[in-house]
Coordinates of C-alpha atoms in Angstrom, one line a residue:
M1 CA 0.9 -14.2 46.0
R2 CA 3.7 -15.9 47.9
R3 CA 5.8 -15.9 44.5
G4 CA 4.8 -11.4 44.2
V5 CA 6.2 -11.8 47.9
L6 CA 9.2 -13.6 46.9
S7 CA 10.0 -11.1 43.7
T8 CA 9.8 -8.1 45.9
G9 CA 12.0 -9.7 47.7
S10 CA 14.2 -10.5 45.9
L11 CA 14.7 -7.5 44.1
V12 CA 14.9 -5.7 47.4
L13 CA 18.0 -7.9 48.2
A14 CA 18.8 -7.2 44.9
V15 CA 19.3 -3.6 45.1
V16 CA 21.3 -3.9 48.9
L17 CA 23.8 -5.8 47.7
L18 CA 24.5 -3.8 44.5
L19 CA 24.5 -0.6 46.9
A20 CA 27.1 -3.0 49.4
V21 CA 29.3 -4.0 46.8
N22 CA 29.9 -0.4 45.7
I23 CA 30.1 1.2 49.2
L24 CA 32.9 -2.1 49.8
A25 CA 34.5 -1.3 46.4
A26 CA 34.7 2.3 46.6
T27 CA 36.4 1.8 50.6
V28 CA 38.4 -1.0 49.7
L29 CA 39.4 -0.8 46.0
G30 CA 39.3 3.0 45.4
G31 CA 42.7 2.9 44.7
W32 CA 42.6 0.0 42.1
R33 CA 43.0 0.8 38.2
L34 CA 43.0 -1.7 35.2
D35 CA 45.0 0.6 32.8
M36 CA 44.4 -1.2 29.5
T37 CA 45.7 1.5 27.2
Q38 CA 48.7 0.2 24.8
N39 CA 50.8 2.8 26.0
R40 CA 49.6 2.6 29.8
L41 CA 48.9 5.8 29.8
Y42 CA 47.0 5.7 33.4
T43 CA 49.7 3.6 35.5
L44 CA 52.7 5.4 37.1
S45 CA 56.1 4.5 35.9
E46 CA 59.3 3.2 37.3
G47 CA 61.0 6.2 37.0
S48 CA 58.3 8.2 38.4
R49 CA 58.1 5.7 41.3
A50 CA 62.0 5.8 41.4
V51 CA 62.0 9.6 42.2
V52 CA 59.7 9.8 44.9
R53 CA 61.3 7.2 46.8
K54 CA 65.0 8.9 47.0
L55 CA 62.9 12.2 48.6
D56 CA 65.2 12.6 51.4
E57 CA 62.5 15.8 52.7
P58 CA 59.1 16.5 52.4
I59 CA 57.5 18.3 49.8
T60 CA 54.0 19.6 49.8
L61 CA 51.4 19.2 46.8
N62 CA 49.2 22.3 46.6
L63 CA 46.4 21.7 44.4
F64 CA 44.4 25.0 43.3
F65 CA 41.3 23.4 41.6
S66 CA 38.1 25.6 41.7
Q67 CA 35.6 23.2 41.9
K68 CA 32.5 25.1 42.3
A69 CA 33.6 27.4 39.9
L70 CA 34.2 24.9 37.3
R71 CA 31.5 22.4 37.9
D72 CA 29.4 23.1 34.6
V73 CA 32.8 22.9 32.7
P74 CA 32.9 18.9 32.3
Q75 CA 36.2 18.5 30.4
I76 CA 38.1 20.7 33.3
Q77 CA 36.1 18.4 36.1
A78 CA 37.0 15.0 33.8
Y79 CA 40.5 16.2 34.0
A80 CA 40.7 17.1 37.5
A81 CA 40.1 13.7 38.8
R82 CA 42.9 12.3 36.4
V83 CA 45.1 14.7 38.4
Q84 CA 44.0 14.1 42.0
A85 CA 43.8 10.5 41.3
L86 CA 47.8 10.3 40.1
L87 CA 48.7 12.8 42.8
K88 CA 46.9 10.2 45.0
E89 CA 49.4 7.2 43.8
Y90 CA 52.3 9.7 44.7
V91 CA 51.5 10.2 47.7
E92 CA 50.8 6.7 48.0
Q93 CA 54.4 5.2 46.7
S94 CA 55.8 8.4 49.0
H95 CA 56.1 6.8 51.9
G96 CA 55.3 10.2 53.8
K97 CA 57.5 12.4 52.2
L98 CA 54.6 13.9 49.5
Q99 CA 51.8 15.6 51.7
L100 CA 48.8 16.7 49.0
K101 CA 46.8 19.4 49.6
V102 CA 43.8 20.1 47.5
I103 CA 42.1 23.9 47.8
D104 CA 39.9 25.4 46.4
P105 CA 40.4 29.3 45.9
E106 CA 36.7 31.4 45.9
P107 CA 36.9 34.2 45.0
F108 CA 38.0 37.4 46.9
S109 CA 39.3 34.3 49.3
D110 CA 42.7 34.0 51.4
A111 CA 43.4 30.7 49.2
E112 CA 43.4 32.7 46.0
D113 CA 45.3 35.5 47.5
R114 CA 48.3 32.3 47.9
A115 CA 46.9 31.2 44.6
V116 CA 48.0 34.0 43.1
Q117 CA 51.3 34.5 45.2
F118 CA 52.2 31.6 43.8
G119 CA 52.1 32.6 39.9
L120 CA 49.1 30.7 39.4
R121 CA 47.6 31.7 36.2
G122 CA 43.4 32.8 37.0
M123 CA 40.5 31.7 33.9
P124 CA 38.3 35.0 33.8
L125 CA 35.0 33.6 34.8
G126 CA 33.2 36.7 32.9
G127 CA 31.5 37.9 35.8
P128 CA 30.8 41.6 36.7
G129 CA 33.4 41.5 39.5
G130 CA 35.6 40.1 37.6
E131 CA 36.3 36.6 39.0
N132 CA 38.9 33.8 38.1
A133 CA 39.3 29.9 38.2
Y134 CA 42.5 28.4 39.1
F135 CA 43.4 25.1 38.4
G136 CA 47.4 24.7 38.8
L137 CA 49.7 23.2 41.3
A138 CA 51.9 24.7 43.4
A139 CA 55.0 22.4 45.7
T140 CA 57.4 23.2 48.1
N141 CA 60.0 21.7 50.0
S142 CA 61.4 22.2 53.5
T143 CA 63.6 24.6 52.9
D144 CA 62.7 27.7 50.7
G145 CA 62.2 25.6 47.6
E146 CA 59.6 26.4 45.5
E147 CA 57.6 24.7 41.4
V148 CA 54.4 25.3 39.8
I149 CA 52.7 24.4 37.0
P150 CA 50.6 27.6 36.5
F151 CA 47.9 25.6 35.0
L152 CA 46.9 22.1 34.4
S153 CA 45.3 22.5 30.6
P154 CA 43.7 18.9 29.7
S155 CA 45.6 19.7 26.0
S156 CA 48.7 19.0 27.9
E157 CA 47.6 15.2 29.5
D158 CA 50.0 13.1 27.5
T159 CA 52.8 14.5 29.4
L160 CA 51.3 15.1 32.8
E161 CA 53.2 12.1 34.2
Y162 CA 56.1 13.7 33.1
D163 CA 55.5 17.5 34.2
L164 CA 54.9 16.4 37.8
T165 CA 57.2 13.7 38.5
R166 CA 60.2 16.9 37.0
L167 CA 58.6 19.1 39.3
I168 CA 58.8 16.6 42.4
Y169 CA 62.4 15.8 40.8
K170 CA 63.3 19.6 40.8
L171 CA 62.3 20.2 44.4
S172 CA 64.8 17.2 45.5
Q173 CA 68.1 18.4 44.3
T174 CA 70.6 20.2 45.6
K175 CA 72.6 20.8 42.9
R176 CA 72.4 20.7 39.0
P177 CA 74.1 19.2 36.9
V178 CA 76.4 22.0 34.4
V179 CA 75.5 21.3 30.5
A180 CA 77.9 23.7 28.1
V181 CA 76.4 24.2 24.7
M182 CA 78.1 25.4 21.6
S183 CA 76.3 26.1 18.7
S184 CA 76.4 27.8 15.1
L185 CA 72.1 28.2 15.2
P186 CA 70.8 31.2 17.6
V187 CA 69.1 28.0 19.9
N188 CA 70.1 31.0 22.6
G189 CA 67.8 33.6 20.8
S190 CA 68.6 36.5 18.4
I191 CA 67.5 39.4 16.8
V192 CA 64.6 39.2 14.7
P193 CA 66.5 41.2 11.1
M194 CA 63.2 42.2 10.3
T195 CA 61.4 43.8 13.4
Q196 CA 64.6 44.4 15.2
Q197 CA 63.1 42.2 18.3
Q198 CA 64.6 39.7 20.9
A199 CA 63.7 36.6 19.7
P200 CA 62.8 34.0 22.7
P201 CA 66.0 30.8 23.2
W202 CA 64.6 27.6 21.5
A203 CA 61.8 25.5 23.9
V204 CA 64.4 22.8 24.7
I205 CA 66.9 25.4 25.7
E206 CA 64.4 26.9 28.2
Q207 CA 63.3 23.2 29.2
L208 CA 67.5 22.7 29.4
R209 CA 67.6 25.7 31.9
E210 CA 64.8 24.3 33.7
L211 CA 66.9 20.8 35.2
F212 CA 69.9 22.0 34.6
E213 CA 72.7 24.6 34.5
V214 CA 73.6 26.0 31.1
R215 CA 76.2 27.3 30.2
V216 CA 76.7 28.8 26.9
L217 CA 80.0 28.8 24.7
S218 CA 81.4 30.5 21.9
S219 CA 82.2 28.7 18.7
F220 CA 85.7 30.9 19.2
D221 CA 86.0 29.5 22.7
K222 CA 89.5 27.2 23.3
K223 CA 88.8 25.5 26.1
I224 CA 85.3 23.9 27.8
P225 CA 84.7 24.3 31.4
D226 CA 86.3 21.1 33.8
E227 CA 83.0 21.9 35.6
A228 CA 80.2 20.8 32.9
D229 CA 78.8 17.6 32.7
L230 CA 78.3 17.3 29.6
L231 CA 79.1 18.9 26.4
I232 CA 75.9 20.0 23.8
L233 CA 77.2 20.8 20.1
I234 CA 74.6 21.8 17.9
H235 CA 75.3 22.6 14.3
P236 CA 79.3 23.4 15.0
K237 CA 80.5 25.3 12.1
D238 CA 83.7 26.6 11.1
L239 CA 85.5 25.7 14.0
S240 CA 89.2 26.4 14.4
P241 CA 91.3 23.7 14.8
A242 CA 92.3 25.3 18.6
T243 CA 88.1 24.3 19.6
L244 CA 87.9 21.5 18.0
F245 CA 91.7 19.9 20.1
A246 CA 89.6 21.7 23.3
I247 CA 86.6 19.6 22.2
D248 CA 88.6 16.5 21.7
Q249 CA 90.3 16.7 25.2
Y250 CA 87.0 17.1 27.1
A251 CA 85.3 13.9 25.0
L252 CA 88.8 12.1 26.2
R253 CA 88.5 13.4 29.8
R254 CA 85.0 13.5 29.9
G255 CA 83.1 11.0 27.2
R256 CA 80.1 12.7 27.5
V257 CA 79.6 14.6 24.6
L258 CA 76.0 15.1 23.1
A259 CA 76.7 16.1 19.1
L260 CA 73.6 17.1 16.8
L261 CA 75.5 17.3 13.3
D262 CA 73.9 18.3 10.2
P263 CA 74.5 17.7 6.2
Y264 CA 72.4 20.5 5.6
S265 CA 70.6 23.1 7.9
D266 CA 66.8 24.4 7.2
V267 CA 67.0 26.8 9.7
E268 CA 70.1 27.9 9.3
A269 CA 69.9 31.3 6.9
P270 CA 72.1 31.1 3.6
P271 CA 75.4 32.5 4.4
R272 CA 76.3 35.9 2.7
D273 CA 78.8 36.5 -0.3
P274 CA 82.0 38.6 0.9
I275 CA 82.1 40.3 -2.6
M276 CA 78.7 40.8 -3.2
P277 CA 76.3 40.9 -0.1
T278 CA 73.0 40.6 -1.7
M279 CA 74.3 37.7 -2.6
T280 CA 73.6 34.2 -1.6
L281 CA 76.1 31.1 -0.9
P282 CA 75.2 27.3 -1.2
K283 CA 75.4 25.6 2.6
T284 CA 77.4 23.7 4.3
G285 CA 77.2 20.9 6.8
S286 CA 78.6 20.2 10.1
D287 CA 80.7 17.2 10.9
L288 CA 83.1 17.9 13.6
G289 CA 86.2 17.9 11.1
P290 CA 88.5 15.0 12.2
L291 CA 86.9 14.7 15.2
L292 CA 84.3 12.0 13.8
G293 CA 86.4 9.7 12.3
A294 CA 88.9 9.7 15.4
W295 CA 85.7 8.7 17.4
G296 CA 85.1 5.8 14.9
V297 CA 82.3 7.7 13.0
Q298 CA 81.6 8.6 9.7
M299 CA 79.0 10.7 8.4
P300 CA 79.0 10.4 4.2
D301 CA 77.6 13.5 2.1
G302 CA 73.8 14.2 1.8
V303 CA 70.8 13.8 3.3
V304 CA 68.3 11.0 3.2
G305 CA 65.3 10.2 1.7
D306 CA 62.9 7.7 3.0
R307 CA 59.6 6.2 1.1
E308 CA 58.2 4.9 4.2
A309 CA 58.2 7.8 6.3
A310 CA 58.1 10.8 3.4
R311 CA 55.6 13.8 4.7
L312 CA 52.8 14.6 2.4
V313 CA 53.5 18.2 1.6
S314 CA 52.6 21.2 -0.5
F315 CA 54.9 23.8 -1.4
R316 CA 52.0 25.4 -3.4
E317 CA 48.5 26.7 -2.9
D318 CA 47.2 25.5 -6.4
A319 CA 49.4 21.9 -6.0
P320 CA 47.8 18.5 -4.3
P321 CA 50.5 17.4 -1.4
Q322 CA 53.2 15.3 -2.7
E323 CA 55.3 13.0 -0.9
Y324 CA 58.6 14.7 -0.3
L325 CA 60.9 12.3 0.7
V326 CA 63.4 14.4 2.8
W327 CA 61.0 15.0 5.3
L328 CA 60.7 12.5 7.3
D329 CA 57.6 11.6 9.6
L330 CA 59.2 8.8 12.1
K331 CA 56.6 6.7 14.2
S332 CA 58.0 4.1 17.2
D333 CA 59.7 1.1 14.7
R334 CA 62.3 3.5 13.7
F335 CA 63.5 4.2 17.2
D336 CA 65.5 1.2 19.2
S337 CA 63.2 -0.1 22.3
K338 CA 66.1 -1.5 24.2
D339 CA 67.7 1.8 24.8
V340 CA 66.2 4.0 27.3
V341 CA 66.7 7.2 25.2
T342 CA 64.1 6.1 22.7
A343 CA 62.1 2.9 24.5
R344 CA 59.1 5.3 25.5
L345 CA 59.1 8.0 22.1
S346 CA 56.4 7.3 19.7
Q347 CA 56.8 10.0 16.6
M348 CA 59.2 12.4 15.5
Y349 CA 59.7 14.7 12.8
M350 CA 63.0 15.1 11.1
N351 CA 64.0 17.6 8.0
T352 CA 67.3 16.9 5.4
V353 CA 68.6 14.9 8.3
G354 CA 72.0 12.4 7.2
A355 CA 73.1 9.3 7.9
L356 CA 75.8 8.2 10.6
A357 CA 78.0 4.9 9.7
K358 CA 80.8 2.8 12.1
K359 CA 84.3 2.9 10.5
A360 CA 85.1 -0.3 9.4
D361 CA 88.4 -0.3 11.8
A362 CA 86.9 1.3 14.5
G363 CA 87.1 -0.3 17.8
I364 CA 83.7 1.5 19.7
E365 CA 80.7 -0.1 19.8
F366 CA 77.9 1.8 17.6
T367 CA 74.3 1.3 18.5
P368 CA 71.6 3.1 16.2
L369 CA 68.8 4.8 18.2
I370 CA 66.6 6.5 15.3
S371 CA 66.9 4.8 11.6
S372 CA 65.3 4.8 8.1
S373 CA 63.5 2.0 6.4
K374 CA 65.0 0.3 3.8
Q375 CA 62.9 2.2 1.6
A376 CA 65.1 4.6 1.7
M377 CA 68.8 6.3 -0.1
L378 CA 70.7 9.2 -0.4
V379 CA 70.0 12.5 -1.8
S380 CA 72.4 15.0 -2.5
T381 CA 72.5 18.3 -1.0
Q382 CA 72.4 20.3 -3.7
G383 CA 68.8 22.0 -4.9
L384 CA 67.4 21.4 -1.5
D385 CA 66.9 25.4 -1.0
K386 CA 64.3 24.5 -4.0
P387 CA 61.8 22.0 -2.9
D388 CA 61.0 19.6 -5.8
P389 CA 59.1 16.9 -4.2
A390 CA 57.9 15.2 -7.7
S391 CA 61.6 15.1 -9.4
L392 CA 63.5 13.5 -6.4
L393 CA 60.1 10.4 -6.5
R394 CA 61.2 10.2 -10.4
D395 CA 65.4 9.5 -9.3
F396 CA 63.6 7.3 -6.2
K397 CA 66.1 4.5 -5.8
P398 CA 65.7 2.2 -3.0
T399 CA 69.4 0.9 -1.6
D400 CA 67.7 -1.5 0.7
Q401 CA 69.2 -0.7 3.0
S402 CA 68.6 1.3 6.8
Y403 CA 70.1 4.3 7.7
P404 CA 71.1 5.4 11.0
F405 CA 69.8 8.9 11.8
A406 CA 71.3 8.6 15.6
A407 CA 73.8 6.5 17.4
R408 CA 75.4 6.3 20.6
V409 CA 78.3 5.7 20.8
Q410 CA 80.8 3.8 23.2
G411 CA 84.1 2.5 24.1
T412 CA 87.7 4.1 24.0
L413 CA 88.2 6.7 21.8
K414 CA 91.6 8.0 19.9
T415 CA 92.2 11.6 19.8
A416 CA 92.0 13.4 16.3
F417 CA 95.7 15.1 17.4
P418 CA 98.0 12.3 17.7
D419 CA 100.9 14.6 16.6
G420 CA 99.8 17.2 19.7
P421 CA 98.0 20.4 20.1
P422 CA 97.6 22.3 17.1
E423 CA 98.8 26.3 17.1
G424 CA 96.9 28.5 19.1
A425 CA 95.6 25.7 21.4
E426 CA 95.3 26.4 24.8
A427 CA 96.6 22.6 26.1
P428 CA 95.5 21.4 29.5
A429 CA 98.5 20.0 32.3
Q430 CA 97.8 16.3 30.7
V431 CA 97.7 15.9 26.6
L432 CA 95.4 12.7 26.3
K433 CA 95.8 10.6 23.5
E434 CA 93.3 7.9 24.4
S435 CA 89.8 8.1 26.4
A436 CA 90.5 8.6 30.2
T437 CA 87.5 6.3 30.7
P438 CA 85.2 4.7 28.3
A439 CA 83.1 7.4 26.8
N440 CA 79.3 7.5 26.2
L441 CA 78.5 9.6 23.4
I442 CA 75.3 10.6 21.4
L443 CA 75.4 11.3 17.7
V444 CA 72.7 12.9 15.6
A445 CA 72.8 13.5 11.8
D446 CA 70.2 16.4 12.2
A447 CA 70.3 19.6 14.2
D448 CA 66.9 21.6 12.8
F449 CA 64.9 18.5 14.9
I450 CA 64.9 20.4 18.0
Y451 CA 63.8 23.4 16.2
D452 CA 60.3 24.7 17.9
R453 CA 58.0 24.3 15.0
F454 CA 59.2 21.3 13.7
W455 CA 57.9 19.9 17.5
A456 CA 55.8 22.1 19.2
Q457 CA 53.0 24.6 19.3
I458 CA 54.3 27.7 20.9
G459 CA 51.5 30.0 22.3
E460 CA 51.4 32.4 24.9
F461 CA 48.9 32.6 27.6
R462 CA 49.4 36.6 30.4
G463 CA 53.3 36.9 30.1
S464 CA 54.9 33.3 29.9
R465 CA 55.1 30.8 27.1
I466 CA 53.3 27.9 26.6
V467 CA 54.5 24.6 24.7
E468 CA 52.5 22.1 23.1
P469 CA 53.9 19.1 22.0
F470 CA 53.1 17.5 19.0
A471 CA 55.7 14.9 18.5
D472 CA 59.1 13.9 20.4
N473 CA 61.4 16.1 19.4
G474 CA 62.0 17.4 22.4
A475 CA 61.8 14.8 24.6
F476 CA 64.4 12.5 22.8
F477 CA 66.5 15.7 23.3
I478 CA 66.1 16.2 26.9
N479 CA 66.3 12.0 27.5
A480 CA 69.6 12.5 26.1
V481 CA 71.1 15.1 28.5
D482 CA 69.5 13.0 31.4
N483 CA 71.1 10.0 30.6
L484 CA 74.2 11.2 29.7
T485 CA 74.8 13.8 32.8
G486 CA 73.5 10.5 34.6
S487 CA 70.2 11.3 36.0
G488 CA 68.2 8.4 34.3
D489 CA 64.9 8.1 36.2
L490 CA 63.4 10.6 34.6
I491 CA 63.9 9.5 31.1
N492 CA 60.5 6.4 31.0
V493 CA 58.8 9.2 32.5
R494 CA 59.3 11.8 29.2
S495 CA 56.6 10.3 26.8
Q496 CA 53.8 7.9 27.4
G497 CA 52.7 8.6 23.6
T498 CA 50.2 10.7 22.3
Y499 CA 46.3 10.0 22.4
A500 CA 45.6 10.5 18.8
R501 CA 45.7 7.5 17.1
P502 CA 46.3 7.7 13.2
F503 CA 44.4 5.5 11.3
T504 CA 46.8 3.8 9.1
V505 CA 44.8 2.2 6.4
V506 CA 43.2 5.4 5.7
Q507 CA 46.7 7.1 5.1
A508 CA 47.6 4.3 2.7
M509 CA 44.6 4.2 0.8
N510 CA 45.6 8.6 0.8
R511 CA 48.6 7.4 -0.6
A512 CA 47.5 5.3 -3.0
A513 CA 45.5 7.8 -4.5
Q514 CA 48.2 10.5 -4.5
E515 CA 50.0 8.1 -6.4
Q516 CA 47.4 8.0 -9.0
F517 CA 47.0 11.9 -8.7
R518 CA 50.8 12.0 -9.6
A519 CA 50.7 9.8 -12.5
A520 CA 47.7 11.2 -13.8
E521 CA 49.5 15.4 -13.4
Q522 CA 52.3 14.0 -15.3
R523 CA 50.6 12.6 -18.3
L524 CA 49.4 15.6 -18.5
Q525 CA 52.4 17.7 -18.1
A526 CA 53.5 15.3 -21.0
E527 CA 50.8 16.7 -23.5
L528 CA 51.4 20.2 -22.6
Q529 CA 54.7 20.0 -23.3
Q530 CA 53.9 17.8 -26.5
T531 CA 51.5 20.1 -27.7
E532 CA 53.7 23.3 -26.9
Q533 CA 56.8 21.9 -28.9
R534 CA 54.0 21.4 -31.7
L535 CA 52.4 24.7 -31.7
S536 CA 56.4 25.9 -31.9
E537 CA 56.8 23.9 -34.5
L538 CA 53.8 24.6 -36.4
Q539 CA 54.6 28.5 -36.1
S540 CA 58.5 27.8 -37.4
S541 CA 57.3 25.9 -40.3
R542 CA 54.7 29.2 -41.6
G543 CA 57.9 31.3 -41.7
D544 CA 57.4 35.4 -43.0
Q545 CA 54.1 34.3 -43.3
A546 CA 52.7 34.1 -39.7
G547 CA 50.3 36.7 -38.5
P548 CA 47.8 37.2 -35.4
L549 CA 45.4 34.4 -36.7
M550 CA 46.2 30.8 -35.7
S551 CA 46.2 28.5 -38.4
A552 CA 43.5 25.8 -38.9
E553 CA 46.1 22.9 -37.5
Q554 CA 47.3 24.5 -34.9
Q555 CA 43.0 25.3 -34.4
Q556 CA 42.6 21.8 -34.3
E557 CA 45.7 20.8 -32.0
I558 CA 44.6 23.6 -29.5
A559 CA 41.2 22.0 -29.6
R560 CA 42.8 18.0 -29.4
F561 CA 44.3 19.0 -25.9
Q562 CA 42.1 21.2 -24.6
A563 CA 39.6 17.7 -25.1
E564 CA 42.3 15.9 -23.4
R565 CA 43.4 18.1 -20.6
V566 CA 39.2 18.0 -20.1
R567 CA 39.3 14.1 -19.7
L568 CA 42.6 13.8 -17.4
R569 CA 40.6 16.3 -14.9
R570 CA 37.3 13.8 -14.7
E571 CA 40.2 11.1 -14.5
L572 CA 41.8 13.4 -11.1
R573 CA 38.2 14.2 -10.1
E574 CA 36.6 10.1 -10.6
V575 CA 40.3 9.2 -8.5
Q576 CA 39.2 11.8 -5.7
H577 CA 35.8 10.6 -5.9
Q578 CA 37.2 7.2 -5.5
L579 CA 39.3 7.7 -2.6
R580 CA 36.0 9.7 -0.8
Q581 CA 34.2 6.5 -1.3
D582 CA 36.8 4.1 0.1
I583 CA 37.2 6.2 2.8
D584 CA 33.2 6.6 3.8
R585 CA 33.0 2.8 3.7
L586 CA 35.7 2.3 5.6
E587 CA 34.5 4.5 8.1
T588 CA 31.1 2.8 7.6
R589 CA 32.5 -0.6 8.8
L590 CA 34.7 1.4 11.8
K591 CA 30.8 2.7 13.4
F592 CA 29.1 -0.4 12.6
V593 CA 32.0 -2.1 14.7
N594 CA 32.4 0.2 17.5
I595 CA 28.4 1.3 17.3
G596 CA 26.7 -1.9 16.1
L597 CA 28.7 -5.2 16.6
V598 CA 29.8 -4.9 20.3
P599 CA 26.1 -4.3 21.7
L600 CA 24.7 -6.8 19.0
L601 CA 27.1 -9.7 20.6
I602 CA 26.3 -8.7 24.1
G603 CA 22.5 -9.0 23.2
F604 CA 23.2 -12.3 21.4
A605 CA 24.9 -13.8 24.8
A606 CA 22.4 -12.5 26.8
A607 CA 19.3 -14.4 24.5
L608 CA 21.5 -17.1 25.0
V609 CA 22.2 -17.0 28.9
A610 CA 18.0 -16.6 28.8
L611 CA 17.3 -19.5 26.3
T612 CA 19.7 -21.8 28.3
R613 CA 17.9 -21.2 32.1
G614 CA 14.4 -21.5 30.1
R615 CA 15.2 -24.5 29.0
G616 CA 16.8 -25.7 32.3
R617 CA 13.8 -24.9 34.2
R618 CA 11.2 -26.7 31.8
S619 CA 13.5 -29.5 31.8
T620 CA 13.2 -29.4 35.8
G621 CA 9.7 -29.1 35.4
E622 CA 8.9 -31.9 33.1
R623 CA 11.2 -34.3 36.0
H624 CA 8.8 -33.1 38.8
V625 CA 5.8 -33.7 37.1
T626 CA 7.2 -37.7 36.2
G627 CA 8.7 -37.9 39.8

């Protein structure tokens, strides 16, 4: 009886302690978190903390979330909790400069009217009254400043902190930096020849306009605006000596240039032959002529083929994917982890990218930011208009050299015009022969990487463009602009890493299988060529006796090839089947580790503890009886 009372009392006491611990944890430890993700996705970065600590005026964050209307949407509910937790951390770090208001805009209420007035996008609920649900953020400062995130999409969770910090940063700025953009590509929008409709600017240019004052220059301009804090060159082609002189003097005077050069632009339309307009001419690259050498840098001919970073592509529906050496998938190990521009990047896609190198006699500091692996070589740009992955693979001979794709150049620059301004140039009051202050340039041997389809999914929702990045191309570009204009606080929150964790082992297995497929295909093609040659020889040997019927020898040759083709196809199927089996086995092992092994270890530990305690009780009982 006494033992039962004690057991009941112990159970009640355990429940009371459990409730007390939960209440205490919710009260005292409510803001505590332990972030064990690899890229610390749930920790407010130092850049975000720096932005909110520098606030000079109060900012109100109005989070509109239709709690009741979206209570049956678990994905939105979970993401809303994540957003609110992060916003509360911003408020805590701001020392009273940020105020958070969470508003449930019920249908046909004043709160919904405010959400609509801010420009938030409603999600149709499908009811008879046309009700909408809202999940967006509207922020205001003490004057008339207003910034809005119309809809907080869970698909953009990897850029959530950056989006929030950028919103706060924009409201805190009284004057935006001025950037001048010069490009031979239609980065600012253009007329689509097929539809004669206006194409929008590239997404990175639209993002620039959100943070900076953008001045678009012509490639014929002979002067760079004095008020420009940064000059951005995007595939600068066919520039006159006068324009090159203007760029030269700006670089010497201000020392801030972001130049995206390109030996072969996939985006650029092929030039037309002026004599025969229906014919196209080969594309030419952009290298800034004499300026690059004066800056102590050279860009060798050709583009880089990298076996380790090559992407699997297929240019025909009936052909299996193959490694295309000049279309690259660059991971975090290819970025300089010590430079603020590239430290937090995780993945970029770059196509037909060139190489940069420091000149032997240059007195500048040359720091690679993005580089190839050593399984790389330079590939001629001839024939890139007709991609042939198999041919590139056959001719591939790695040089055991890593090629820089992007680099930071620092130090004192020399003029590319030591003899004075060229004819037609607009000379400034003081023509500089070398840098007035130490220069800080970022050079990239590719311009296509900022083209929309190479790094983001572009959609539209109720008249607004939605940019959902799947790579860090845009982040790298904006990082570079931020860094060169001096606003470095946003850099550390540009890219927190993606949630997609690729199965590198599976990818390696797939790559090995593709090698086997390619070898089998090459054998098949060789057999086909030999058979066709043999048939041609047989046909020629028959001379005038050739007729519509094939000879017995021709029939035997064709039958032999058909049998060989069947055998090779069987080999291809066997390779594919073996690949599928290997992947299935790996998947089974991963499931066992994740689903079965951990619970088994916990159960084993619990059984071991119980067994140890049981032995302890028996030993105590035996000592008591003996006593």
